[in-house]
Short mmCIF file of C-alpha atoms in Angstrom, two decimals:
data_model
loop_
_atom_site.label_atom_id
_atom_site.label_comp_id
_atom_site.label_asym_id
_atom_site.label_seq_id
_atom_site.Cartn_x
_atom_site.Cartn_y
_atom_site.Cartn_z
CA SER A 11 23.45 29.30 29.42
CA PHE A 12 23.22 28.43 25.74
CA CYS A 13 26.79 29.49 25.08
CA THR A 14 28.03 27.40 28.02
CA LEU A 15 26.38 24.34 26.45
CA LEU A 16 28.07 25.10 23.14
CA ALA A 17 31.47 25.12 24.79
CA LEU A 18 31.07 21.64 26.31
CA ALA A 19 32.76 18.76 24.52
CA PRO A 20 30.45 16.08 23.03
CA THR A 21 31.70 13.43 25.46
CA THR A 22 30.69 15.62 28.40
CA MET A 23 27.05 15.51 27.35
CA ALA A 24 26.77 12.14 25.64
CA ASP A 25 25.15 10.39 28.60
CA THR A 26 22.31 12.93 28.75
CA PHE A 27 21.25 12.45 25.11
CA LYS A 28 18.74 9.73 24.35
CA TYR A 29 19.12 9.59 20.56
CA GLY A 30 21.15 11.17 17.81
CA GLU A 31 24.45 13.03 18.12
CA PRO A 32 25.47 14.74 21.39
CA VAL A 33 25.52 18.23 19.86
CA VAL A 34 23.20 20.69 21.60
CA TYR A 35 20.22 22.10 19.71
CA SER A 36 21.06 20.02 16.65
CA GLU A 37 18.37 17.40 17.26
CA PRO A 38 14.70 17.58 18.30
CA SER A 39 14.28 18.20 22.03
CA TRP A 40 12.75 14.77 22.57
CA TYR A 41 15.95 13.20 21.19
CA GLN A 42 17.96 15.07 23.80
CA PHE A 43 16.89 16.09 27.30
CA PHE A 44 13.11 16.36 27.28
CA GLU A 45 10.02 14.21 27.36
CA SER A 46 7.22 14.62 24.83
CA PRO A 47 3.53 13.68 24.93
CA TYR A 48 3.55 12.86 21.22
CA TYR A 49 6.02 10.01 20.75
CA GLU A 50 5.66 6.35 21.70
CA PRO A 51 8.13 3.42 21.60
CA LYS A 52 7.07 2.66 18.02
CA HIS A 53 8.16 6.16 16.99
CA VAL A 54 11.51 5.68 18.70
CA ALA A 55 12.07 2.41 16.83
CA PHE A 56 11.04 3.91 13.49
CA ARG A 57 13.32 6.90 14.02
CA GLY A 58 16.26 4.57 14.56
CA LYS A 59 15.43 2.55 11.45
CA VAL A 60 15.21 5.59 9.17
CA ARG A 61 18.39 7.21 10.49
CA ALA A 62 20.35 3.98 10.11
CA PHE A 63 19.19 3.70 6.49
CA VAL A 64 20.02 7.33 5.72
CA GLU A 65 23.51 7.03 7.19
CA ALA A 66 24.23 3.75 5.37
CA GLU A 67 22.55 4.27 1.99
CA LEU A 68 22.26 8.03 1.42
CA VAL A 69 25.01 9.99 3.15
CA PRO A 70 27.96 8.11 1.56
CA HIS A 71 26.61 8.65 -1.98
CA VAL A 72 25.12 12.15 -1.96
CA ALA A 73 28.13 14.04 -3.32
CA GLU A 74 28.83 11.52 -6.09
CA TRP A 75 25.21 11.32 -7.25
CA GLU A 76 24.85 15.09 -7.39
CA GLU A 77 28.05 15.55 -9.39
CA ARG A 78 27.25 12.73 -11.81
CA HIS A 79 23.81 14.22 -12.39
CA ILE A 80 25.35 17.55 -13.41
CA GLU A 81 27.67 15.76 -15.84
CA ASN A 82 24.79 13.97 -17.56
CA PRO A 83 21.34 15.27 -16.49
CA ASN A 84 19.46 13.40 -19.25
CA GLY A 85 21.06 10.02 -18.76
CA PHE A 86 21.92 9.49 -15.11
CA GLU A 87 19.37 7.98 -12.70
CA MET A 88 21.69 8.08 -9.63
CA PRO A 89 20.88 4.93 -9.63
CA ILE A 90 17.42 5.63 -8.29
CA ARG A 91 15.66 2.37 -9.14
CA ASP A 92 18.13 0.18 -7.28
CA PHE A 93 17.99 2.63 -4.41
CA LEU A 94 14.18 2.48 -4.27
CA ARG A 95 14.27 -1.29 -4.05
CA LYS A 96 16.73 -1.08 -1.15
CA ALA A 97 14.55 1.49 0.61
CA TYR A 98 11.46 -0.64 0.11
CA LYS A 99 13.16 -3.75 1.48
CA ALA A 100 14.39 -1.76 4.49
CA GLY A 101 10.85 -0.60 5.28
CA VAL A 102 11.53 3.12 4.87
CA PHE A 103 10.18 3.69 1.35
CA ALA A 104 6.52 2.68 1.65
CA PRO A 105 5.54 2.40 5.33
CA GLN A 106 2.79 4.99 4.94
CA TRP A 107 0.89 3.28 2.14
CA PRO A 108 -1.87 0.63 2.47
CA GLU A 109 -0.58 -2.90 2.88
CA LYS A 110 -3.14 -4.19 0.36
CA TYR A 111 -1.29 -2.25 -2.35
CA GLY A 112 2.20 -3.26 -1.24
CA GLY A 113 2.75 -0.86 1.66
CA THR A 114 5.00 -1.90 4.54
CA PRO A 115 3.44 -0.42 7.70
CA PRO A 116 5.77 -0.59 10.73
CA GLU A 117 5.00 -2.51 13.89
CA GLY A 118 2.32 -0.68 15.81
CA GLY A 119 0.85 0.93 12.69
CA TRP A 120 1.56 4.09 10.73
CA ASP A 121 0.57 7.60 11.84
CA MET A 122 1.35 11.24 11.06
CA TRP A 123 4.14 11.34 13.65
CA MET A 124 5.99 8.69 11.66
CA ASP A 125 5.40 10.72 8.51
CA PHE A 126 7.01 13.71 10.21
CA ILE A 127 9.91 11.58 11.49
CA LYS A 128 10.53 10.02 8.07
CA VAL A 129 10.78 13.32 6.20
CA TYR A 130 12.78 14.95 8.99
CA GLU A 131 15.32 12.12 9.19
CA THR A 132 15.83 11.78 5.43
CA SER A 133 16.53 15.51 5.16
CA LEU A 134 19.64 15.02 7.31
CA CYS A 135 21.47 13.54 4.31
CA GLY A 136 22.18 17.13 3.30
CA CYS A 137 20.67 17.05 -0.17
CA PRO A 138 17.08 18.33 -0.57
CA GLY A 139 17.14 17.54 -4.31
CA LEU A 140 17.94 13.91 -3.64
CA CYS A 141 15.10 13.73 -1.10
CA ALA A 142 12.81 15.22 -3.74
CA SER A 143 13.72 12.59 -6.31
CA TRP A 144 12.78 9.55 -4.23
CA LEU A 145 10.53 10.73 -1.41
CA PHE A 146 8.91 14.05 -2.28
CA THR A 147 7.71 13.22 -5.79
CA MET A 148 5.96 10.02 -4.69
CA SER A 149 4.35 11.70 -1.69
CA ILE A 150 2.66 14.26 -3.95
CA GLY A 151 2.13 12.20 -7.11
CA LEU A 152 0.66 9.06 -5.55
CA PRO A 153 -2.07 10.26 -3.10
CA PRO A 154 -4.50 11.34 -5.87
CA VAL A 155 -4.22 7.84 -7.35
CA LEU A 156 -5.00 6.15 -4.04
CA ASN A 157 -7.63 8.69 -2.96
CA HIS A 158 -9.52 9.11 -6.23
CA GLY A 159 -8.38 6.46 -8.70
CA SER A 160 -10.27 3.29 -9.59
CA GLU A 161 -9.38 0.00 -7.94
CA GLU A 162 -7.62 -0.99 -11.17
CA MET A 163 -5.39 2.13 -10.94
CA LYS A 164 -4.61 1.40 -7.30
CA GLN A 165 -3.67 -2.21 -8.03
CA THR A 166 -1.56 -1.40 -11.09
CA VAL A 167 -0.10 2.11 -10.92
CA GLY A 168 -0.35 2.34 -7.15
CA ARG A 169 1.20 -1.05 -6.41
CA ASP A 170 4.09 -0.59 -8.84
CA VAL A 171 4.96 2.81 -7.38
CA ILE A 172 4.61 1.68 -3.76
CA THR A 173 6.87 -1.34 -4.27
CA GLY A 174 9.55 0.77 -5.98
CA LYS A 175 9.11 -0.76 -9.43
CA LYS A 176 7.85 2.45 -11.01
CA ILE A 177 8.29 6.18 -10.35
CA ILE A 178 5.52 8.77 -10.26
CA ALA A 179 5.70 12.58 -10.38
CA LEU A 180 3.17 15.40 -10.08
CA ALA A 181 2.73 17.59 -13.17
CA ILE A 182 0.67 20.68 -12.31
CA THR A 183 2.82 23.76 -12.97
CA GLU A 184 2.92 25.27 -16.46
CA PRO A 185 5.32 27.78 -18.05
CA TRP A 186 2.84 30.65 -17.86
CA GLY A 187 1.09 29.81 -14.57
CA GLY A 188 3.68 29.26 -11.85
CA SER A 189 1.97 29.17 -8.45
CA ASP A 190 -1.36 30.18 -10.08
CA VAL A 191 -2.36 26.58 -10.66
CA ALA A 192 -5.92 27.47 -11.69
CA GLN A 193 -4.61 28.85 -15.00
CA VAL A 194 -4.15 25.40 -16.53
CA ARG A 195 -3.89 25.47 -20.34
CA THR A 196 -3.03 21.81 -20.95
CA PHE A 197 -6.30 20.50 -22.37
CA ALA A 198 -8.07 17.29 -23.31
CA VAL A 199 -10.53 16.51 -26.07
CA LYS A 200 -12.78 13.47 -25.55
CA ASP A 201 -12.59 10.88 -28.33
CA GLY A 202 -14.62 7.76 -27.50
CA ASP A 203 -12.86 5.89 -24.67
CA TYR A 204 -9.86 8.22 -24.87
CA TYR A 205 -8.86 11.74 -23.95
CA VAL A 206 -6.49 13.42 -26.41
CA ILE A 207 -4.22 15.62 -24.31
CA SER A 208 -1.99 18.49 -25.45
CA GLY A 209 -0.01 21.03 -23.47
CA GLU A 210 3.17 21.70 -21.50
CA LYS A 211 4.33 21.33 -17.90
CA LYS A 212 7.39 22.95 -16.32
CA PHE A 213 9.50 22.55 -13.15
CA ILE A 214 8.36 18.93 -12.71
CA SER A 215 10.45 17.41 -9.90
CA GLY A 216 11.42 13.83 -10.73
CA GLY A 217 9.98 14.23 -14.21
CA MET A 218 12.99 12.88 -16.09
CA ASN A 219 12.74 9.49 -14.39
CA ALA A 220 8.96 9.28 -13.97
CA ASP A 221 7.03 6.35 -15.43
CA TYR A 222 3.76 8.13 -14.61
CA CYS A 223 2.76 11.74 -14.09
CA THR A 224 -0.32 12.77 -12.13
CA THR A 225 -1.32 15.64 -14.39
CA ALA A 226 -3.75 18.58 -14.24
CA VAL A 227 -5.67 18.91 -17.50
CA ARG A 228 -8.50 21.24 -18.55
CA THR A 229 -11.32 19.00 -19.73
CA ASP A 230 -13.88 21.79 -20.17
CA ARG A 231 -12.36 24.68 -22.12
CA THR A 232 -15.54 26.74 -21.81
CA LYS A 233 -14.76 27.25 -18.12
CA LYS A 234 -12.04 29.37 -16.55
CA GLY A 235 -9.94 29.17 -13.42
CA MET A 236 -10.69 26.38 -10.95
CA ASP A 237 -13.63 24.99 -12.92
CA GLY A 238 -13.24 22.48 -15.71
CA VAL A 239 -9.95 20.93 -14.51
CA SER A 240 -9.44 17.16 -14.18
CA LEU A 241 -6.62 14.95 -12.92
CA PHE A 242 -5.14 12.11 -14.97
CA VAL A 243 -2.31 9.70 -14.25
CA ILE A 244 -0.51 9.62 -17.59
CA PRO A 245 1.92 6.83 -18.58
CA MET A 246 5.05 8.58 -19.79
CA ASN A 247 5.77 5.97 -22.48
CA LEU A 248 2.75 6.98 -24.54
CA LYS A 249 3.23 8.34 -28.06
CA GLY A 250 3.38 12.13 -28.07
CA VAL A 251 5.08 12.57 -24.67
CA GLU A 252 8.42 14.34 -24.76
CA ARG A 253 10.57 15.70 -21.95
CA GLU A 254 13.74 17.69 -21.49
CA ALA A 255 15.94 18.11 -18.43
CA ILE A 256 15.93 21.59 -16.90
CA LYS A 257 19.29 22.86 -15.69
CA THR A 258 18.58 24.25 -12.24
CA GLN A 259 20.42 26.32 -9.64
CA GLY A 260 19.81 23.70 -6.97
CA TRP A 261 18.03 20.38 -6.43
CA TRP A 262 20.42 18.89 -9.00
CA ALA A 263 19.48 15.29 -8.25
CA SER A 264 15.73 15.93 -8.46
CA ASN A 265 15.71 15.30 -12.24
CA THR A 266 13.54 18.36 -12.92
CA ALA A 267 11.80 18.20 -16.30
CA TYR A 268 9.97 20.20 -18.93
CA ILE A 269 7.24 17.90 -20.26
CA MET A 270 5.32 18.27 -23.54
CA PHE A 271 2.12 16.44 -24.47
CA ASP A 272 1.35 16.44 -28.19
CA GLN A 273 -2.04 14.83 -28.84
CA VAL A 274 -1.38 12.06 -26.36
CA ARG A 275 -4.17 9.48 -26.34
CA VAL A 276 -4.93 8.59 -22.71
CA HIS A 277 -7.56 5.93 -21.93
CA LYS A 278 -10.44 7.06 -19.74
CA LYS A 279 -9.41 4.58 -17.03
CA TYR A 280 -6.55 6.94 -16.17
CA LEU A 281 -8.97 9.72 -15.15
CA LEU A 282 -8.77 10.18 -11.37
CA GLY A 283 -12.12 10.75 -9.71
CA LYS A 284 -14.77 12.76 -11.49
CA GLU A 285 -14.25 14.78 -14.61
CA ASN A 286 -13.91 18.54 -13.91
CA HIS A 287 -13.40 17.93 -10.16
CA GLY A 288 -9.60 17.90 -10.30
CA PHE A 289 -8.91 21.28 -8.74
CA ARG A 290 -10.32 20.15 -5.39
CA TYR A 291 -8.07 17.08 -5.51
CA ILE A 292 -5.07 19.32 -6.22
CA MET A 293 -5.85 21.53 -3.22
CA GLU A 294 -6.12 18.51 -0.94
CA ASN A 295 -2.67 17.45 -2.09
CA PHE A 296 -0.99 20.81 -1.47
CA ASN A 297 -1.31 20.55 2.32
CA THR A 298 0.61 17.27 2.24
CA GLU A 299 3.26 18.72 -0.09
CA ARG A 300 3.84 21.81 2.04
CA PHE A 301 3.87 19.84 5.27
CA GLY A 302 6.64 17.71 3.83
CA MET A 303 8.65 20.81 2.97
CA ILE A 304 8.17 22.15 6.50
CA ALA A 305 9.49 18.92 8.00
CA GLN A 306 12.38 18.91 5.53
CA CYS A 307 13.35 22.49 6.44
CA ALA A 308 13.28 21.60 10.14
CA GLY A 309 15.65 18.67 9.60
CA ALA A 310 17.97 20.62 7.31
CA SER A 311 18.14 23.54 9.77
CA HIS A 312 19.06 21.20 12.60
CA GLU A 313 21.72 19.61 10.41
CA MET A 314 23.25 23.01 9.63
CA ILE A 315 23.38 23.79 13.36
CA ARG A 316 25.13 20.47 14.00
CA GLU A 317 27.65 21.00 11.21
CA SER A 318 28.33 24.57 12.36
CA ILE A 319 28.95 23.63 15.99
CA LYS A 320 31.22 20.71 15.12
CA TYR A 321 33.20 22.86 12.69
CA ALA A 322 33.49 25.79 15.10
CA ARG A 323 34.78 23.51 17.85
CA ASN A 324 37.58 22.19 15.64
CA ARG A 325 38.49 25.23 13.52
CA ARG A 326 41.13 27.40 15.14
CA THR A 327 41.52 31.10 14.41
CA PHE A 328 44.00 33.44 16.11
CA GLY A 329 45.06 30.60 18.38
CA ASP A 330 41.62 29.65 19.72
CA PRO A 331 38.74 27.44 18.60
CA LEU A 332 36.23 29.41 16.52
CA ILE A 333 33.53 28.55 19.06
CA LYS A 334 35.30 30.83 21.55
CA SER A 335 34.24 33.84 19.49
CA GLN A 336 31.10 35.44 20.89
CA VAL A 337 29.83 36.50 17.48
CA ILE A 338 29.99 32.89 16.26
CA ARG A 339 28.16 31.62 19.35
CA HIS A 340 25.47 34.24 18.82
CA LYS A 341 25.03 33.19 15.20
CA ILE A 342 24.47 29.61 16.34
CA ALA A 343 22.12 30.79 19.10
CA ALA A 344 20.00 32.66 16.54
CA MET A 345 19.90 29.58 14.28
CA ALA A 346 18.82 27.43 17.24
CA MET A 347 16.15 29.92 18.33
CA LYS A 348 14.46 29.93 14.94
CA THR A 349 14.80 26.18 14.42
CA GLU A 350 13.35 25.34 17.84
CA ALA A 351 10.32 27.49 17.00
CA LEU A 352 10.02 25.86 13.57
CA PHE A 353 10.15 22.35 15.00
CA ALA A 354 7.51 23.19 17.62
CA LEU A 355 5.25 24.62 14.89
CA ALA A 356 5.80 21.50 12.77
CA GLU A 357 4.79 19.31 15.73
CA GLN A 358 1.65 21.39 16.21
CA LEU A 359 0.70 20.87 12.55
CA THR A 360 1.48 17.16 12.83
CA TYR A 361 -0.91 16.91 15.77
CA HIS A 362 -3.66 18.75 13.89
CA MET A 363 -3.21 16.48 10.89
CA SER A 364 -3.20 13.40 13.14
CA ILE A 365 -6.64 14.30 14.51
CA LYS A 366 -7.82 14.97 10.94
CA VAL A 367 -8.52 18.69 11.05
CA PRO A 368 -10.19 19.42 7.66
CA HIS A 369 -7.81 20.41 4.86
CA ILE A 370 -9.66 23.66 4.25
CA ASP A 371 -9.18 24.74 7.87
CA LEU A 372 -5.56 23.66 8.09
CA GLY A 373 -4.51 25.12 4.73
CA PRO A 374 -3.86 28.73 5.86
CA ARG A 375 -1.81 27.60 8.88
CA ILE A 376 0.28 25.27 6.73
CA ALA A 377 0.81 28.07 4.19
CA LEU A 378 2.17 30.42 6.86
CA ALA A 379 4.26 27.64 8.38
CA LYS A 380 5.77 26.88 4.97
CA VAL A 381 6.94 30.51 4.71
CA PHE A 382 8.42 30.43 8.21
CA ALA A 383 10.10 27.10 7.44
CA THR A 384 11.79 28.24 4.24
CA GLN A 385 12.85 31.55 5.78
CA THR A 386 14.37 29.69 8.73
CA PHE A 387 16.13 27.34 6.31
CA GLU A 388 17.49 30.33 4.38
CA PHE A 389 18.64 32.06 7.57
CA CYS A 390 20.47 28.96 8.80
CA ALA A 391 22.08 28.42 5.40
CA ARG A 392 23.42 31.97 5.41
CA GLU A 393 24.70 31.89 8.97
CA ALA A 394 26.27 28.45 8.53
CA SER A 395 27.99 29.72 5.38
CA GLN A 396 29.45 32.63 7.34
CA ILE A 397 30.71 30.28 10.06
CA PHE A 398 32.36 27.98 7.52
CA GLY A 399 33.72 30.89 5.50
CA GLY A 400 35.35 29.92 2.22
CA ASN A 401 34.82 26.23 2.94
CA SER A 402 31.06 26.73 2.47
CA TYR A 403 31.73 27.84 -1.11
CA MET A 404 33.40 24.56 -2.03
CA ARG A 405 31.56 21.53 -3.43
CA ASN A 406 33.89 19.22 -1.51
CA GLY A 407 35.63 19.33 1.82
CA PRO A 408 34.32 20.20 5.31
CA GLY A 409 31.71 22.69 4.07
CA GLU A 410 30.23 20.67 1.19
CA LYS A 411 26.97 19.96 3.01
CA ILE A 412 26.45 23.66 3.74
CA GLU A 413 27.17 24.48 0.10
CA LYS A 414 24.45 22.04 -0.98
CA PHE A 415 21.92 23.49 1.43
CA TYR A 416 22.66 27.07 0.38
CA ARG A 417 22.33 26.14 -3.29
CA ASP A 418 18.85 24.75 -2.59
CA VAL A 419 17.45 27.76 -0.71
CA ARG A 420 15.48 29.18 -3.63
CA ALA A 421 14.02 25.81 -4.59
CA MET A 422 12.58 25.44 -1.09
CA ALA A 423 11.26 29.02 -0.96
CA ILE A 424 9.57 28.95 -4.38
CA SER A 425 8.41 25.38 -5.02
CA GLY A 426 5.23 24.14 -3.41
CA GLY A 427 3.89 27.70 -3.51
CA SER A 428 6.16 30.75 -3.29
CA GLU A 429 6.39 32.73 -0.07
CA GLU A 430 4.47 35.60 -1.68
CA ILE A 431 1.61 33.34 -2.74
CA MET A 432 1.52 31.70 0.70
CA PHE A 433 1.17 35.08 2.40
CA GLU A 434 -1.61 36.09 0.02
#
């Protein structure tokens, strides 16, 4: 039974696990006992590479970087630029991008299964905000440049971002719009070869460190809603750009920003695609963003199961290990049940994306999956907190990873489209 497996010591089961830690239901099934039709040797090798990098370069620094960011949110870069260079050299920062622009595709070629593996494995560091600052922001800010930008933009902006020299963020959300992205008020006035842009953006993940922002701008103010919106990649060193750090409940290391554009003169070469066609480009991008959050929730939920089982095996209450308590085992069983379903759903979406199901057809399924993912993440964070007790309330010690996850629950549930908007 499930509870019998929980009671077994790690050494008892180590020989039956192919990859990862020998803790039941804390890793994908194909890491443990079961075969899968989806994964090939190249995926196995890539999984090992990413996990090794995460354990060596992320896990030891997470707590320090988060705390230092809180001490100085406007001046601390965690140090992200050195970290990006390390990640690029290790082949885990830019394997998904075209080699002609500096990408580092792995042996055997890149595919959606590697994308899923990369996001899943990086989430195991226990800090969603940190993942957002180096992985998430690029994955949503860069695709419009590569998909709709000119060759000059791909070779300059694209190459510098892909090689870790520059940082890009996505600036869509505004103070008055939230998830209603069609209500863009930031506007542009054409002036010869330039667009003069004014407006404000809020909740911009990675915005404090960004060198560029892929930005939604209304270029035809006679039109409402989805019409008349364009996408620009705006250099953040231009005159008239100002930004302030937003003090957030969670995602401390994501460097979330409030950005103001005051008559910023942006050359027409920074327009992505066709003028007034930007809303379609934004919608294309949302599927990728939400898929990444689904994969991240799956990894984080597995990590909370692992931490909970390991803690419950070692923590003694009333003379026995905590794992001997039926109510604790049932909490872990419920976490595992939901996470197994989430991972299976994520694999289904990965398959559909790998065979290039059209974005418009896949969008509703990804929206529902994003809700299920964040609700599963929230459930696991709560149950893990109960298992750890007071230790889950501390920012250091045995429960510090659970504390970080719990602090980030609302960021996962609201960003990328709130649960209510996803249902609608």
